[in-house]
Structures are given as C-alpha cells and as structure tokens.
PDB file of C-alpha atoms and ligand atoms in Angstrom:
ATOM      1  CA  MET A   1      96.869 111.126 108.136  1.00 53.00           C
ATOM      2  CA  THR A   2      93.613 111.827 107.776  1.00 66.00           C
ATOM      3  CA  SER A   3      93.393 113.063 104.142  1.00 90.00           C
ATOM      4  CA  ILE A   4      95.960 113.672 100.949  1.00 95.00           C
ATOM      5  CA  THR A   5      96.241 117.650 100.393  1.00 97.00           C
ATOM      6  CA  GLY A   6      98.047 119.710  98.510  1.00 97.00           C
ATOM      7  CA  LYS A   7     100.816 120.115 102.034  1.00 97.00           C
ATOM      8  CA  THR A   8     100.856 116.348 101.952  1.00 98.00           C
ATOM      9  CA  LYS A   9     104.391 114.975 100.815  1.00 98.00           C
ATOM     10  CA  LEU A  10     105.095 112.354  98.850  1.00 98.00           C
ATOM     11  CA  PHE A  11     107.186 108.912  99.370  1.00 98.00           C
ATOM     12  CA  ALA A  12     107.434 106.010  96.851  1.00 98.00           C
ATOM     13  CA  THR A  13     108.738 102.327  97.342  1.00 98.00           C
ATOM     14  CA  LEU A  14     110.311 101.830  93.877  1.00 98.00           C
ATOM     15  CA  GLY A  15     110.551  98.479  92.685  1.00 98.00           C
ATOM     16  CA  TYR A  16     109.818  96.089  89.890  1.00 98.00           C
ATOM     17  CA  PRO A  17     107.317  94.382  89.952  1.00 97.00           C
ATOM     18  CA  VAL A  18     105.886  96.599  93.115  1.00 97.00           C
ATOM     19  CA  GLY A  19     102.549  94.124  93.380  1.00 96.00           C
ATOM     20  CA  HIS A  20     103.925  92.044  96.756  1.00 93.00           C
ATOM     21  CA  VAL A  21     105.380  94.897  98.507  1.00 93.00           C
ATOM     22  CA  LEU A  22     104.159  95.900 102.303  1.00 90.00           C
ATOM     23  CA  THR A  23     106.251  99.476 102.489  1.00 93.00           C
ATOM     24  CA  PRO A  24     103.681 101.504 101.673  1.00 96.00           C
ATOM     25  CA  GLN A  25     101.124  99.700 104.436  1.00 96.00           C
ATOM     26  CA  LYS A  26     103.638 100.307 107.140  1.00 93.00           C
ATOM     27  CA  MET A  27     104.932 103.472 106.479  1.00 96.00           C
ATOM     28  CA  ASN A  28     101.435 104.796 105.912  1.00 97.00           C
ATOM     29  CA  ALA A  29     100.431 103.524 109.081  1.00 96.00           C
ATOM     30  CA  LEU A  30     103.584 104.752 110.910  1.00 95.00           C
ATOM     31  CA  PHE A  31     102.500 108.748 109.119  1.00 97.00           C
ATOM     32  CA  ALA A  32      99.522 108.429 110.611  1.00 97.00           C
ATOM     33  CA  GLU A  33     100.580 107.194 113.922  1.00 96.00           C
ATOM     34  CA  ARG A  34     103.448 110.177 114.162  1.00 96.00           C
ATOM     35  CA  HIS A  35     100.909 112.701 113.007  1.00 96.00           C
ATOM     36  CA  TYR A  36     103.375 113.216 109.954  1.00 97.00           C
ATOM     37  CA  ASP A  37     101.788 114.341 106.928  1.00 97.00           C
ATOM     38  CA  GLY A  38     102.775 112.033 104.144  1.00 98.00           C
ATOM     39  CA  VAL A  39     101.391 109.675 101.640  1.00 98.00           C
ATOM     40  CA  MET A  40     103.878 106.424 100.268  1.00 98.00           C
ATOM     41  CA  VAL A  41     102.665 104.520  96.914  1.00 98.00           C
ATOM     42  CA  ALA A  42     104.906 101.841  95.888  1.00 98.00           C
ATOM     43  CA  VAL A  43     106.314 103.073  92.354  1.00 98.00           C
ATOM     44  CA  ALA A  44     107.067 100.073  89.751  1.00 98.00           C
ATOM     45  CA  ALA A  45     109.503 101.280  87.382  1.00 98.00           C
ATOM     46  CA  THR A  46     111.983  98.690  84.710  1.00 98.00           C
ATOM     47  CA  PRO A  47     115.872  98.661  85.794  1.00 97.00           C
ATOM     48  CA  GLY A  48     118.022 101.233  83.226  1.00 96.00           C
ATOM     49  CA  GLN A  49     116.292 104.181  81.437  1.00 97.00           C
ATOM     50  CA  ASP A  50     113.258 103.946  83.040  1.00 98.00           C
ATOM     51  CA  LEU A  51     115.024 103.917  86.519  1.00 98.00           C
ATOM     52  CA  ALA A  52     117.007 106.830  85.648  1.00 98.00           C
ATOM     53  CA  ARG A  53     114.149 108.784  84.174  1.00 98.00           C
ATOM     54  CA  VAL A  54     111.868 108.378  87.454  1.00 98.00           C
ATOM     55  CA  VAL A  55     114.726 109.524  90.214  1.00 98.00           C
ATOM     56  CA  ALA A  56     115.255 112.560  87.359  1.00 98.00           C
ATOM     57  CA  ALA A  57     111.358 113.300  88.488  1.00 98.00           C
ATOM     58  CA  PHE A  58     112.100 112.925  91.829  1.00 98.00           C
ATOM     59  CA  ARG A  59     114.590 115.750  91.628  1.00 98.00           C
ATOM     60  CA  ALA A  60     112.077 117.995  89.605  1.00 98.00           C
ATOM     61  CA  MET A  61     109.371 117.057  92.648  1.00 98.00           C
ATOM     62  CA  ARG A  62     109.340 119.763  95.126  1.00 98.00           C
ATOM     63  CA  ASN A  63     106.725 117.839  97.435  1.00 98.00           C
ATOM     64  CA  PHE A  64     108.732 114.608  97.163  1.00 98.00           C
ATOM     65  CA  GLY A  65     110.368 113.340 100.422  1.00 98.00           C
ATOM     66  CA  GLY A  66     111.919 110.364  99.325  1.00 98.00           C
ATOM     67  CA  ALA A  67     111.593 106.903  98.506  1.00 98.00           C
ATOM     68  CA  VAL A  68     112.050 103.166 100.098  1.00 97.00           C
ATOM     69  CA  VAL A  69     114.456 101.037  97.058  1.00 97.00           C
ATOM     70  CA  THR A  70     114.018  97.676  96.538  1.00 94.00           C
ATOM     71  CA  VAL A  71     114.224  94.584  94.069  1.00 91.00           C
ATOM     72  CA  PRO A  72     116.205  95.079  91.719  1.00 95.00           C
ATOM     73  CA  HIS A  73     117.180  98.614  92.082  1.00 96.00           C
ATOM     74  CA  LYS A  74     119.170  98.279  94.948  1.00 92.00           C
ATOM     75  CA  THR A  75     122.746  98.719  93.334  1.00 91.00           C
ATOM     76  CA  GLY A  76     121.685 100.042  90.265  1.00 96.00           C
ATOM     77  CA  ILE A  77     120.631 103.149  91.684  1.00 98.00           C
ATOM     78  CA  VAL A  78     123.535 104.075  93.914  1.00 97.00           C
ATOM     79  CA  THR A  79     124.978 105.952  90.469  1.00 98.00           C
ATOM     80  CA  LEU A  80     122.047 107.838  90.525  1.00 98.00           C
ATOM     81  CA  CYS A  81     122.460 109.215  93.560  1.00 98.00           C
ATOM     82  CA  ASP A  82     124.452 112.807  94.416  1.00 98.00           C
ATOM     83  CA  HIS A  83     125.328 111.442  98.113  1.00 98.00           C
ATOM     84  CA  LEU A  84     125.553 108.271  99.903  1.00 97.00           C
ATOM     85  CA  SER A  85     126.095 107.563 103.349  1.00 93.00           C
ATOM     86  CA  PRO A  86     129.460 105.721 104.097  1.00 84.00           C
ATOM     87  CA  ARG A  87     127.994 102.135 104.884  1.00 85.00           C
ATOM     88  CA  ALA A  88     126.173 102.783 100.997  1.00 91.00           C
ATOM     89  CA  ALA A  89     129.290 104.308  99.919  1.00 90.00           C
ATOM     90  CA  ASN A  90     130.729 100.742 101.007  1.00 84.00           C
ATOM     91  CA  ALA A  91     128.540  98.404 100.488  1.00 82.00           C
ATOM     92  CA  GLY A  92     127.922  99.644  97.058  1.00 86.00           C
ATOM     93  CA  ALA A  93     123.880  99.797  97.803  1.00 88.00           C
ATOM     94  CA  VAL A  94     121.115 101.812  98.299  1.00 94.00           C
ATOM     95  CA  ASN A  95     117.758 100.972 100.122  1.00 93.00           C
ATOM     96  CA  VAL A  96     116.380 104.447 100.802  1.00 97.00           C
ATOM     97  CA  ILE A  97     116.494 108.039  99.211  1.00 98.00           C
ATOM     98  CA  ARG A  98     115.831 111.176  99.967  1.00 98.00           C
ATOM     99  CA  ARG A  99     115.544 114.694  97.776  1.00 98.00           C
ATOM    100  CA  GLU A 100     116.953 117.263  99.933  1.00 98.00           C
ATOM    101  CA  ALA A 101     115.592 120.775  99.765  1.00 97.00           C
ATOM    102  CA  ASP A 102     117.941 122.077  96.501  1.00 97.00           C
ATOM    103  CA  GLY A 103     116.770 118.500  94.526  1.00 97.00           C
ATOM    104  CA  SER A 104     120.229 116.868  95.285  1.00 98.00           C
ATOM    105  CA  ILE A 105     119.211 112.758  95.784  1.00 98.00           C
ATOM    106  CA  THR A 106     120.983 111.341  99.369  1.00 98.00           C
ATOM    107  CA  GLY A 107     121.298 107.490  99.486  1.00 98.00           C
ATOM    108  CA  ASP A 108     121.704 104.987 102.306  1.00 95.00           C
ATOM    109  CA  LEU A 109     121.294 101.431 103.086  1.00 92.00           C
ATOM    110  CA  LEU A 110     119.110 100.477 106.022  1.00 92.00           C
ATOM    111  CA  ASP A 111     118.128  96.890 105.851  1.00 86.00           C
ATOM    112  CA  GLY A 112     120.921  95.413 107.046  1.00 93.00           C
ATOM    113  CA  VAL A 113     120.584  97.929 110.386  1.00 90.00           C
ATOM    114  CA  GLY A 114     116.465  96.704 110.030  1.00 92.00           C
ATOM    115  CA  PHE A 115     117.929  93.145 109.924  1.00 95.00           C
ATOM    116  CA  VAL A 116     119.680  92.924 112.953  1.00 95.00           C
ATOM    117  CA  THR A 117     117.427  95.094 115.082  1.00 91.00           C
ATOM    118  CA  GLY A 118     115.242  92.346 114.249  1.00 94.00           C
ATOM    119  CA  LEU A 119     117.171  89.746 115.302  1.00 96.00           C
ATOM    120  CA  GLN A 120     117.896  91.680 118.823  1.00 93.00           C
ATOM    121  CA  ASN A 121     114.338  92.450 119.135  1.00 90.00           C
ATOM    122  CA  ALA A 122     113.995  88.575 119.342  1.00 94.00           C
ATOM    123  CA  GLY A 123     115.984  88.227 121.761  1.00 95.00           C
ATOM    124  CA  GLU A 124     118.828  86.554 119.492  1.00 96.00           C
ATOM    125  CA  THR A 125     122.472  87.468 120.340  1.00 95.00           C
ATOM    126  CA  LEU A 126     124.695  87.978 117.379  1.00 97.00           C
ATOM    127  CA  LYS A 127     128.214  88.593 118.755  1.00 97.00           C
ATOM    128  CA  ASP A 128     131.301  85.521 118.512  1.00 97.00           C
ATOM    129  CA  ARG A 129     128.383  83.548 116.167  1.00 98.00           C
ATOM    130  CA  ARG A 130     128.668  81.757 112.853  1.00 97.00           C
ATOM    131  CA  VAL A 131     126.620  82.865 109.966  1.00 98.00           C
ATOM    132  CA  LEU A 132     125.721  80.833 106.945  1.00 98.00           C
ATOM    133  CA  LEU A 133     124.540  83.778 104.586  1.00 98.00           C
ATOM    134  CA  ALA A 134     123.104  82.378 101.168  1.00 98.00           C
ATOM    135  CA  GLY A 135     122.458  85.302  98.489  1.00 98.00           C
ATOM    136  CA  ALA A 136     124.840  88.070  97.663  1.00 96.00           C
ATOM    137  CA  GLY A 137     122.646  90.619  96.084  1.00 89.00           C
ATOM    138  CA  GLY A 138     121.815  94.315  97.931  1.00 82.00           C
ATOM    139  CA  ALA A 139     119.770  92.793 100.812  1.00 88.00           C
ATOM    140  CA  ALA A 140     122.853  89.996 101.475  1.00 94.00           C
ATOM    141  CA  LEU A 141     125.098  93.037 101.101  1.00 90.00           C
ATOM    142  CA  ALA A 142     123.643  95.188 103.818  1.00 91.00           C
ATOM    143  CA  ILE A 143     123.185  92.236 106.186  1.00 95.00           C
ATOM    144  CA  ALA A 144     126.629  90.952 105.699  1.00 95.00           C
ATOM    145  CA  PHE A 145     128.355  94.628 106.528  1.00 92.00           C
ATOM    146  CA  ALA A 146     125.274  94.828 109.820  1.00 93.00           C
ATOM    147  CA  LEU A 147     126.704  91.133 110.819  1.00 96.00           C
ATOM    148  CA  ALA A 148     130.010  92.752 110.998  1.00 95.00           C
ATOM    149  CA  GLU A 149     129.542  95.383 112.447  1.00 91.00           C
ATOM    150  CA  ALA A 150     127.178  93.572 115.325  1.00 94.00           C
ATOM    151  CA  GLY A 151     130.698  91.242 115.909  1.00 96.00           C
ATOM    152  CA  VAL A 152     129.780  87.807 114.642  1.00 98.00           C
ATOM    153  CA  ALA A 153     132.641  85.955 114.852  1.00 97.00           C
ATOM    154  CA  HIS A 154     132.329  84.070 110.978  1.00 97.00           C
ATOM    155  CA  ILE A 155     130.272  84.567 107.959  1.00 98.00           C
ATOM    156  CA  THR A 156     130.347  81.840 104.952  1.00 97.00           C
ATOM    157  CA  VAL A 157     128.339  83.054 102.108  1.00 98.00           C
ATOM    158  CA  THR A 158     126.959  81.172  99.096  1.00 98.00           C
ATOM    159  CA  ASN A 159     125.500  82.703  95.969  1.00 98.00           C
ATOM    160  CA  ARG A 160     124.186  81.603  92.626  1.00 97.00           C
ATOM    161  CA  SER A 161     126.335  83.598  90.843  1.00 97.00           C
ATOM    162  CA  GLN A 162     130.135  83.514  91.709  1.00 97.00           C
ATOM    163  CA  ASP A 163     130.235  87.503  90.078  1.00 97.00           C
ATOM    164  CA  ARG A 164     128.411  88.776  92.956  1.00 96.00           C
ATOM    165  CA  LEU A 165     129.720  86.449  95.676  1.00 98.00           C
ATOM    166  CA  ASP A 166     133.365  87.180  94.247  1.00 97.00           C
ATOM    167  CA  ALA A 167     132.480  91.137  94.858  1.00 95.00           C
ATOM    168  CA  LEU A 168     130.378  90.450  98.505  1.00 94.00           C
ATOM    169  CA  ILE A 169     133.100  89.132  99.998  1.00 96.00           C
ATOM    170  CA  SER A 170     136.014  91.619  98.945  1.00 95.00           C
ATOM    171  CA  ARG A 171     134.097  94.245  99.782  1.00 91.00           C
ATOM    172  CA  LEU A 172     133.752  92.651 103.198  1.00 93.00           C
ATOM    173  CA  LYS A 173     137.051  91.921 103.816  1.00 94.00           C
ATOM    174  CA  ASN A 174     138.142  95.554 102.568  1.00 92.00           C
ATOM    175  CA  SER A 175     135.444  96.625 105.560  1.00 89.00           C
ATOM    176  CA  PHE A 176     136.391  94.300 108.138  1.00 93.00           C
ATOM    177  CA  PRO A 177     139.938  92.829 107.140  1.00 95.00           C
ATOM    178  CA  ARG A 178     139.940  90.953 111.095  1.00 95.00           C
ATOM    179  CA  LEU A 179     136.591  89.037 109.995  1.00 96.00           C
ATOM    180  CA  SER A 180     136.829  85.181 109.333  1.00 97.00           C
ATOM    181  CA  VAL A 181     135.041  85.208 105.814  1.00 97.00           C
ATOM    182  CA  SER A 182     134.517  81.820 103.021  1.00 96.00           C
ATOM    183  CA  ALA A 183     132.266  80.828 100.132  1.00 96.00           C
ATOM    184  CA  ASN A 184     130.509  78.110  99.605  1.00 92.00           C
ATOM    185  CA  ASP A 185     131.840  75.574 102.596  1.00 88.00           C
ATOM    186  CA  LEU A 186     128.460  74.555 103.845  1.00 88.00           C
ATOM    187  CA  SER A 187     129.578  71.976 105.754  1.00 81.00           C
ATOM    188  CA  GLU A 188     131.193  74.397 108.536  1.00 75.00           C
ATOM    189  CA  GLY A 189     129.336  74.288 112.087  1.00 91.00           C
ATOM    190  CA  HIS A 190     126.879  77.659 111.624  1.00 97.00           C
ATOM    191  CA  ASP A 191     124.633  78.844 114.508  1.00 98.00           C
ATOM    192  CA  ILE A 192     122.669  81.286 112.185  1.00 98.00           C
ATOM    193  CA  ALA A 193     121.509  80.321 108.450  1.00 98.00           C
ATOM    194  CA  ILE A 194     119.923  83.509 106.534  1.00 98.00           C
ATOM    195  CA  ASN A 195     118.278  83.578 103.554  1.00 98.00           C
ATOM    196  CA  ALA A 196     119.264  86.962 101.308  1.00 98.00           C
ATOM    197  CA  THR A 197     118.189  85.798  97.814  1.00 98.00           C
ATOM    198  CA  SER A 198     114.374  86.534  96.282  1.00 96.00           C
ATOM    199  CA  LEU A 199     113.915  82.708  96.462  1.00 98.00           C
ATOM    200  CA  GLY A 200     110.768  81.878  98.479  1.00 97.00           C
ATOM    201  CA  LEU A 201     108.793  84.699  96.910  1.00 95.00           C
ATOM    202  CA  ARG A 202     107.506  82.269  94.270  1.00 94.00           C
ATOM    203  CA  GLU A 203     105.766  78.939  95.386  1.00 90.00           C
ATOM    204  CA  ASN A 204     107.773  76.768  93.174  1.00 93.00           C
ATOM    205  CA  ASP A 205     111.060  78.226  94.256  1.00 97.00           C
ATOM    206  CA  PRO A 206     113.863  75.511  94.610  1.00 97.00           C
ATOM    207  CA  LEU A 207     115.385  76.234  98.604  1.00 98.00           C
ATOM    208  CA  PRO A 208     118.089  78.428  99.069  1.00 98.00           C
ATOM    209  CA  ILE A 209     119.728  76.359 101.633  1.00 97.00           C
ATOM    210  CA  ALA A 210     119.698  72.725 101.452  1.00 96.00           C
ATOM    211  CA  PRO A 211     117.471  71.063 103.577  1.00 96.00           C
ATOM    212  CA  GLU A 212     120.829  68.427 105.064  1.00 95.00           C
ATOM    213  CA  HIS A 213     122.532  71.954 106.156  1.00 96.00           C
ATOM    214  CA  LEU A 214     119.628  72.996 108.533  1.00 96.00           C
ATOM    215  CA  ARG A 215     120.168  71.588 111.359  1.00 94.00           C
ATOM    216  CA  PRO A 216     119.568  72.256 115.342  1.00 96.00           C
ATOM    217  CA  PRO A 217     119.764  74.301 117.221  1.00 95.00           C
ATOM    218  CA  MET A 218     120.485  76.826 114.239  1.00 97.00           C
ATOM    219  CA  LEU A 219     118.522  79.519 113.959  1.00 98.00           C
ATOM    220  CA  VAL A 220     117.535  80.011 110.132  1.00 98.00           C
ATOM    221  CA  ALA A 221     115.789  83.511 109.151  1.00 98.00           C
ATOM    222  CA  GLU A 222     114.639  84.915 106.121  1.00 97.00           C
ATOM    223  CA  VAL A 223     114.616  88.062 104.324  1.00 96.00           C
ATOM    224  CA  VAL A 224     111.493  87.356 101.787  1.00 96.00           C
ATOM    225  CA  MET A 225     108.299  88.681 103.669  1.00 92.00           C
ATOM    226  CA  MET A 226     105.389  87.091 101.259  1.00 91.00           C
ATOM    227  CA  PRO A 227     104.567  84.914 102.352  1.00 95.00           C
ATOM    228  CA  GLU A 228     105.584  84.616 106.171  1.00 95.00           C
ATOM    229  CA  GLN A 229     106.222  80.722 105.914  1.00 96.00           C
ATOM    230  CA  THR A 230     109.116  80.291 102.968  1.00 97.00           C
ATOM    231  CA  GLY A 231     109.851  76.874 102.101  1.00 97.00           C
ATOM    232  CA  LEU A 232     112.866  77.376 103.299  1.00 98.00           C
ATOM    233  CA  LEU A 233     111.251  78.412 106.835  1.00 98.00           C
ATOM    234  CA  LYS A 234     108.832  75.347 106.781  1.00 98.00           C
ATOM    235  CA  ALA A 235     112.008  72.819 106.245  1.00 98.00           C
ATOM    236  CA  ALA A 236     113.908  74.532 109.231  1.00 98.00           C
ATOM    237  CA  GLY A 237     110.652  73.630 111.173  1.00 98.00           C
ATOM    238  CA  TRP A 238     110.796  69.970 110.135  1.00 98.00           C
ATOM    239  CA  ALA A 239     114.422  69.753 110.765  1.00 97.00           C
ATOM    240  CA  GLY A 240     113.329  71.300 114.491  1.00 98.00           C
ATOM    241  CA  CYS A 241     115.794  74.653 113.860  1.00 98.00           C
ATOM    242  CA  ARG A 242     114.192  77.665 115.397  1.00 97.00           C
ATOM    243  CA  THR A 243     113.080  80.186 112.620  1.00 98.00           C
ATOM    244  CA  HIS A 244     112.834  84.237 112.015  1.00 98.00           C
ATOM    245  CA  SER A 245     110.392  85.549 109.314  1.00 97.00           C
ATOM    246  CA  GLY A 246     111.137  88.575 107.096  1.00 95.00           C
ATOM    247  CA  ARG A 247     108.478  90.415 108.259  1.00 91.00           C
ATOM    248  CA  HIS A 248     111.144  91.262 111.502  1.00 94.00           C
ATOM    249  CA  MET A 249     113.741  92.793 109.372  1.00 92.00           C
ATOM    250  CA  LEU A 250     110.821  95.464 107.875  1.00 85.00           C
ATOM    251  CA  THR A 251     109.777  96.124 111.095  1.00 87.00           C
ATOM    252  CA  GLY A 252     113.285  96.343 112.450  1.00 89.00           C
ATOM    253  CA  GLN A 253     113.886  99.476 109.927  1.00 89.00           C
ATOM    254  CA  LEU A 254     110.847 101.223 110.154  1.00 93.00           C
ATOM    255  CA  SER A 255     111.662 104.002 112.208  1.00 87.00           C
ATOM    256  CA  ALA A 256     115.456 103.940 111.191  1.00 88.00           C
ATOM    257  CA  ILE A 257     113.248 104.521 107.486  1.00 95.00           C
ATOM    258  CA  PHE A 258     111.007 106.918 109.047  1.00 95.00           C
ATOM    259  CA  ASP A 259     113.810 109.126 110.676  1.00 90.00           C
ATOM    260  CA  PHE A 260     115.464 109.026 106.974  1.00 95.00           C
ATOM    261  CA  LEU A 261     112.876 110.142 104.603  1.00 97.00           C
ATOM    262  CA  THR A 262     111.847 113.153 107.165  1.00 96.00           C
ATOM    263  CA  ALA A 263     114.732 114.411 107.991  1.00 95.00           C
ATOM    264  CA  ALA A 264     115.155 117.064 105.181  1.00 86.00           C
TER     265      ALA A 264
HETATM  266  N1  NAP B   1     111.993  91.929 104.942  1.00 57.93           N
HETATM  267  C1  NAP B   1     112.856  92.895 104.049  1.00 57.93           C
HETATM  268  O1  NAP B   1     112.633  93.811 104.768  1.00 57.93           O
HETATM  269  C2  NAP B   1     113.382  93.006 103.162  1.00 57.93           C
HETATM  270  C3  NAP B   1     114.490  94.554 102.920  1.00 57.93           C
HETATM  271  C4  NAP B   1     115.104  94.133 101.595  1.00 57.93           C
HETATM  272  C5  NAP B   1     114.881  93.087 101.001  1.00 57.93           C
HETATM  273  N2  NAP B   1     114.090  91.951 101.307  1.00 57.93           N
HETATM  274  C6  NAP B   1     114.096  90.968  99.591  1.00 57.93           C
HETATM  275  O2  NAP B   1     115.653  90.248  99.954  1.00 57.93           O
HETATM  276  C7  NAP B   1     115.336  89.784  98.621  1.00 57.93           C
HETATM  277  C8  NAP B   1     116.650  89.921  98.325  1.00 57.93           C
HETATM  278  O3  NAP B   1     116.366  91.163  97.533  1.00 57.93           O
HETATM  279  P1  NAP B   1     117.807  91.531  96.992  1.00 57.93           P
HETATM  280  O4  NAP B   1     117.536  93.424  97.384  1.00 57.93           O
HETATM  281  O5  NAP B   1     118.870  91.294  97.591  1.00 57.93           O
HETATM  282  O6  NAP B   1     117.669  91.514  95.502  1.00 57.93           O
HETATM  283  P2  NAP B   1     118.647  91.549  94.397  1.00 57.93           P
HETATM  284  O7  NAP B   1     119.782  92.250  94.983  1.00 57.93           O
HETATM  285  O8  NAP B   1     118.219  91.468  92.891  1.00 57.93           O
HETATM  286  O9  NAP B   1     119.753  89.900  94.822  1.00 57.93           O
HETATM  287  C9  NAP B   1     119.067  88.887  94.188  1.00 57.93           C
HETATM  288  C10 NAP B   1     119.785  87.573  95.046  1.00 57.93           C
HETATM  289  O10 NAP B   1     118.572  86.094  94.965  1.00 57.93           O
HETATM  290  C11 NAP B   1     119.738  85.848  94.391  1.00 57.93           C
HETATM  291  N3  NAP B   1     118.654  84.708  93.160  1.00 57.93           N
HETATM  292  C12 NAP B   1     117.728  84.974  92.629  1.00 57.93           C
HETATM  293  N4  NAP B   1     116.811  84.464  91.978  1.00 57.93           N
HETATM  294  C13 NAP B   1     117.570  83.136  92.228  1.00 57.93           C
HETATM  295  C14 NAP B   1     117.358  82.144  91.712  1.00 57.93           C
HETATM  296  N5  NAP B   1     116.858  81.799  90.763  1.00 57.93           N
HETATM  297  N6  NAP B   1     118.172  80.643  92.079  1.00 57.93           N
HETATM  298  C15 NAP B   1     118.867  80.978  93.057  1.00 57.93           C
HETATM  299  N7  NAP B   1     119.639  82.524  93.474  1.00 57.93           N
HETATM  300  C16 NAP B   1     118.546  83.229  92.624  1.00 57.93           C
HETATM  301  C17 NAP B   1     120.833  86.491  93.588  1.00 57.93           C
HETATM  302  O11 NAP B   1     121.481  85.587  93.043  1.00 57.93           O
HETATM  303  P3  NAP B   1     122.670  85.860  91.557  1.00 57.93           P
HETATM  304  O12 NAP B   1     123.248  87.028  92.311  1.00 57.93           O
HETATM  305  O13 NAP B   1     122.778  84.785  91.267  1.00 57.93           O
HETATM  306  O14 NAP B   1     121.815  86.312  90.696  1.00 57.93           O
HETATM  307  C18 NAP B   1     120.630  86.939  94.408  1.00 57.93           C
HETATM  308  O15 NAP B   1     121.848  86.735  95.517  1.00 57.93           O
HETATM  309  C19 NAP B   1     114.321  90.172  98.405  1.00 57.93           C
HETATM  310  O16 NAP B   1     113.022  89.316  98.289  1.00 57.93           O
HETATM  311  C20 NAP B   1     113.612  91.246  98.907  1.00 57.93           C
HETATM  312  O17 NAP B   1     112.167  91.479  98.876  1.00 57.93           O
HETATM  313  C21 NAP B   1     113.059  91.673 102.307  1.00 57.93           C
END
C-alpha cells in the first residue's frame, strides 16, 4: 500500500487491550508485499455489549473487509457470527472474521493451523509425538485441534480453571475419539511442551509449566509473542531444552489470514 485512499479496504485487529499486538504491522507489510489495497488497525473493545456493538458496526461498514480476533474475544465472538467454518464450530472459537458482500459475518479459526505450520517450518515432526499443553482458552483449543489433525499420539492438558479444562477435553474427545488425552498428569513423558495461556505477557507472571517438568530433549514452545523470550522459554533454555518462540505461530498463519480476509 502506498497511500490510504477512498478505495482502501479496512481491516482490524480486535481485542482488549491492544497495545502489545503485532498483527497490524505484519498484515500491513503483507498487504504491501502483495500489492493489496488494504489497511489494518487495532480496535480496542471490551467484552459483552461493546463487542456486539463493534461487530454490528462492522456489518454496516461497506468498505470493511474483516478482522483478526484476539484476547479476550475468541469465544465471545462465536455467537456474533452468521457462518462458521467446521473447525471454528467444533472448537467453539474464532480468530478471524470476514464481512461478506451481504454484510453477514463469517468466522474461522486459523491459530492452530498457524502454530502447527510454524513448528513444521522449523523442522519439527508432530506425528506420534506426546504433547503437554498448558491452557484451555481460544488459542489452546485451536492448537489442540490442529495437533490432533497433525497426528500427535497424546495430549496432556493443564489449566487454571477446571470448567474450561473439562470443556476443551470433551470437545477434543468428541472430534477425535481415538486420540489419547489426559488432564493434569505432568508426570507422563512429553516430547513437546506448549504454553497456550496468556501467562508470560507480563514480567512478573508465574510460569505456566513448573520448571521441574521441563526436561531435555523436550521442545518448549510459546504462543506469547511479546516478550519474545518469555520466562518459560528462559527456564526451558536453562534446563537444556530446545525452544520455539511465539512469533512462529503468527508468521505461520499470516498467509492463511490474508487468504481468508481477502476472499469475499
Ligand atoms: N503467537 C500467535 O500468533 C498467537 C495467536 C493467538 C494467541 N496468542 C496468545 O495466546 C495467549 C492466549 O490467548 P487465548 O486467545 O487463548 O486467550 P483466552 O481464551 O483468554 O485464554 C487464556 C488462557 O490463559 C489462562 N490464564 C490467563 N491468566 C492466567 C493466570 N493468571 N494464571 C493461570 N492461567 C491463566 C486461562 O486460564 P483460565 O481458563 O483459568 O482463565 C486460559 O487458559 C495470549 O497471550 C495471546 O496473545 C498468540
């Protein structure tokens, strides 16, 4: 994009808060690289009524293309969509929405696809691996589904709140009845440990996985992108584990996001 004109299509990164998001910078660079006349800005909206008002405004904006949806809206926005992809419907979460020509809103879930692509681009194999996944929010759900699709042998899930943990495990078992899944059993041998909670964004956050569970040759992977070296990745490095930062998840899914947002 060389300049914003009346023909420029509008896109948003929708979350709360939004000061730390990197998606607008990355997507605007991709728009420029692909000579696409679009611009993305961050939109801050609190959950509940304000989120519903913002989505209603998106429907009414004829030059609005769509949005990347981030914390804390990935599950709250599901009921505000008119159409959902099968994976978004199965996971009960959405991380991209597109305004169709008739003003309706379509939601899809590309976080998990991005995470798995990021691991594969870094040369990691997922088939038959045993995975420890911390978190049961939108990102964790998407990653769990994509890991299952990629053929992992087992997923152990941990989470602070029991109800979200139970909900994730039940959705996973419904969609992948033959996958081995357990809750909170950190003693099992894991090849890959993944932080899919929001812990790590702030300097004083506790670690999402206790250091005694980080053992080489385990690969320890993050979803948190800022800071790039989270407390978990530092602890993993000190323990002698290999590490994989959260930025790979975003680069892994940028191209998929572009294709989705510009498909209307
Ligand atoms: N790299 C990327 O491309 C990318 C893409 C998507 C998301 N992300 C990152 O992924 C993270 C999670 O996003 P999300 O959409 O899944 O958010 P979410 O749906 O709000 O879920 C947040 C998760 O973090 C847990 N959590 C939050 N605060 C906690 C605390 N103080 N102690 C223990 N657990 C805590 C929650 O546990 P409870 O269930 O107990 O609340 C839940 O499991 C965010 O940092 C986001 O920026 C990165």
